[in-house]
Structure formats: structure tokens, C-alpha cells
Amino acid sequence: MMKIQSVQALPDMKVHVVFADGIQSTIDLSDLLSKGIAQELRDPSHFKTVRIDSGGGIEWDNGFDICPNVVRERAKASR
């Protein structure tokens, strides 16, 4: 598992992540935010609450989370 060092919310449902190994990527998450509690994150005020969770993935105040492996795969795909 690659450790996420930092995450920052960006406009248009994107996040910028930096991994401990120095890899950085801007990831579009809009396709994941169309169902269930994830829909709340389409509101920029909710989306900007993103942070690193205790399991090493990313999470938001409403409880929606994405595991670190998925974040890493999306980072690779967006490079």
C-alpha cells in the first residue's frame, strides 16, 4: 500500500494527492460521486472536507471514503 502524504480538494470534483514516494497526481472523482452518500460531495462545501483517513485512504465528513489502493490506481491512470 502506498501512503498518501497529503490531499487537497480542487474545483470540479478533483483532488490533488501526494504519496510518500513523491508521486503527485490530480484525480477526477466525479464518476464516483453519483450515488448514495457520495452525491452530497457534488456540493463544493462538502467536497472540500476531504482528508486522509486512519486507514491511509481519503475520506469526507459525511463518511464517504476511498481506499488508498483505488486512489493510487487512479493516480497512475491520470498521469
PDB file of C-alpha atoms in Angstrom:
ATOM      1  CA  MET A   1       0.000   0.000   0.000  1.00  0.00           C
ATOM      2  CA  MET A   2       1.283   3.430  -0.907  1.00  0.00           C
ATOM      3  CA  LYS A   3       0.922   6.005   1.851  1.00  0.00           C
ATOM      4  CA  ILE A   4      -0.876   9.222   0.957  1.00  0.00           C
ATOM      5  CA  GLN A   5       1.063  12.137   2.394  1.00  0.00           C
ATOM      6  CA  SER A   6      -1.384  14.923   1.541  1.00  0.00           C
ATOM      7  CA  VAL A   7      -4.693  15.521  -0.195  1.00  0.00           C
ATOM      8  CA  GLN A   8      -6.250  18.776  -1.332  1.00  0.00           C
ATOM      9  CA  ALA A   9      -9.709  19.388  -2.772  1.00  0.00           C
ATOM     10  CA  LEU A  10      -9.776  21.173  -6.123  1.00  0.00           C
ATOM     11  CA  PRO A  11     -12.667  22.531  -8.214  1.00  0.00           C
ATOM     12  CA  ASP A  12     -14.763  20.216 -10.405  1.00  0.00           C
ATOM     13  CA  MET A  13     -14.659  17.244  -8.016  1.00  0.00           C
ATOM     14  CA  LYS A  14     -10.921  16.723  -8.319  1.00  0.00           C
ATOM     15  CA  VAL A  15      -8.310  16.126  -5.643  1.00  0.00           C
ATOM     16  CA  HIS A  16      -4.568  16.584  -5.708  1.00  0.00           C
ATOM     17  CA  VAL A  17      -2.736  13.813  -3.869  1.00  0.00           C
ATOM     18  CA  VAL A  18       0.898  13.432  -2.915  1.00  0.00           C
ATOM     19  CA  PHE A  19       2.204   9.991  -1.995  1.00  0.00           C
ATOM     20  CA  ALA A  20       5.109   9.290   0.354  1.00  0.00           C
ATOM     21  CA  ASP A  21       7.213   8.111  -2.597  1.00  0.00           C
ATOM     22  CA  GLY A  22       6.899  11.553  -4.200  1.00  0.00           C
ATOM     23  CA  ILE A  23       4.307  10.683  -6.836  1.00  0.00           C
ATOM     24  CA  GLN A  24       1.773  13.509  -7.254  1.00  0.00           C
ATOM     25  CA  SER A  25      -1.422  13.493  -9.244  1.00  0.00           C
ATOM     26  CA  THR A  26      -4.653  15.371  -9.778  1.00  0.00           C
ATOM     27  CA  ILE A  27      -7.522  12.887  -9.842  1.00  0.00           C
ATOM     28  CA  ASP A  28     -11.042  13.430 -11.179  1.00  0.00           C
ATOM     29  CA  LEU A  29     -13.521  11.756  -8.821  1.00  0.00           C
ATOM     30  CA  SER A  30     -16.730  12.942 -10.482  1.00  0.00           C
ATOM     31  CA  ASP A  31     -17.642   9.442 -11.699  1.00  0.00           C
ATOM     32  CA  LEU A  32     -17.628   8.119  -8.123  1.00  0.00           C
ATOM     33  CA  LEU A  33     -19.926  10.828  -6.798  1.00  0.00           C
ATOM     34  CA  SER A  34     -23.186   9.917  -8.473  1.00  0.00           C
ATOM     35  CA  LYS A  35     -24.838   7.542  -5.986  1.00  0.00           C
ATOM     36  CA  GLY A  36     -25.696   7.280  -2.305  1.00  0.00           C
ATOM     37  CA  ILE A  37     -23.930   9.444   0.238  1.00  0.00           C
ATOM     38  CA  ALA A  38     -21.282  10.321  -2.341  1.00  0.00           C
ATOM     39  CA  GLN A  39     -23.813  12.582  -4.110  1.00  0.00           C
ATOM     40  CA  GLU A  40     -23.524  15.061  -1.230  1.00  0.00           C
ATOM     41  CA  LEU A  41     -19.926  15.657  -2.279  1.00  0.00           C
ATOM     42  CA  ARG A  42     -21.051  17.286  -5.513  1.00  0.00           C
ATOM     43  CA  ASP A  43     -21.594  20.342  -3.304  1.00  0.00           C
ATOM     44  CA  PRO A  44     -18.192  22.080  -3.147  1.00  0.00           C
ATOM     45  CA  SER A  45     -18.658  22.966   0.532  1.00  0.00           C
ATOM     46  CA  HIS A  46     -18.886  19.246   1.364  1.00  0.00           C
ATOM     47  CA  PHE A  47     -16.231  18.155  -1.136  1.00  0.00           C
ATOM     48  CA  LYS A  48     -13.589  20.407   0.404  1.00  0.00           C
ATOM     49  CA  THR A  49     -13.771  18.469   3.712  1.00  0.00           C
ATOM     50  CA  VAL A  50     -11.545  15.730   2.233  1.00  0.00           C
ATOM     51  CA  ARG A  51      -8.739  14.424   4.449  1.00  0.00           C
ATOM     52  CA  ILE A  52      -6.544  11.367   4.916  1.00  0.00           C
ATOM     53  CA  ASP A  53      -8.293   8.710   6.989  1.00  0.00           C
ATOM     54  CA  SER A  54      -6.772   6.403   9.606  1.00  0.00           C
ATOM     55  CA  GLY A  55      -6.593   3.552   7.084  1.00  0.00           C
ATOM     56  CA  GLY A  56      -4.489   5.600   4.693  1.00  0.00           C
ATOM     57  CA  GLY A  57      -7.222   6.371   2.176  1.00  0.00           C
ATOM     58  CA  ILE A  58      -9.198   9.566   1.817  1.00  0.00           C
ATOM     59  CA  GLU A  59     -12.498  10.425   3.474  1.00  0.00           C
ATOM     60  CA  TRP A  60     -15.010  13.208   3.845  1.00  0.00           C
ATOM     61  CA  ASP A  61     -17.089  14.483   6.760  1.00  0.00           C
ATOM     62  CA  ASN A  62     -20.170  12.593   5.537  1.00  0.00           C
ATOM     63  CA  GLY A  63     -18.387   9.215   5.902  1.00  0.00           C
ATOM     64  CA  PHE A  64     -17.698   8.509   2.225  1.00  0.00           C
ATOM     65  CA  ASP A  65     -14.200   7.135   1.743  1.00  0.00           C
ATOM     66  CA  ILE A  66     -11.901   5.774  -0.949  1.00  0.00           C
ATOM     67  CA  CYS A  67      -9.234   3.199  -0.120  1.00  0.00           C
ATOM     68  CA  PRO A  68      -5.577   4.066  -0.795  1.00  0.00           C
ATOM     69  CA  ASN A  69      -5.206   1.404  -3.496  1.00  0.00           C
ATOM     70  CA  VAL A  70      -8.025   2.933  -5.546  1.00  0.00           C
ATOM     71  CA  VAL A  71      -6.530   6.401  -5.106  1.00  0.00           C
ATOM     72  CA  ARG A  72      -3.134   5.091  -6.280  1.00  0.00           C
ATOM     73  CA  GLU A  73      -4.612   3.326  -9.329  1.00  0.00           C
ATOM     74  CA  ARG A  74      -6.478   6.482 -10.314  1.00  0.00           C
ATOM     75  CA  ALA A  75      -3.290   8.483  -9.854  1.00  0.00           C
ATOM     76  CA  LYS A  76      -1.442   6.119 -12.208  1.00  0.00           C
ATOM     77  CA  ALA A  77      -4.242   6.299 -14.774  1.00  0.00           C
ATOM     78  CA  SER A  78      -4.299  10.096 -14.771  1.00  0.00           C
ATOM     79  CA  ARG A  79      -0.565  10.527 -15.398  1.00  0.00           C
TER      80      ARG A  79
END
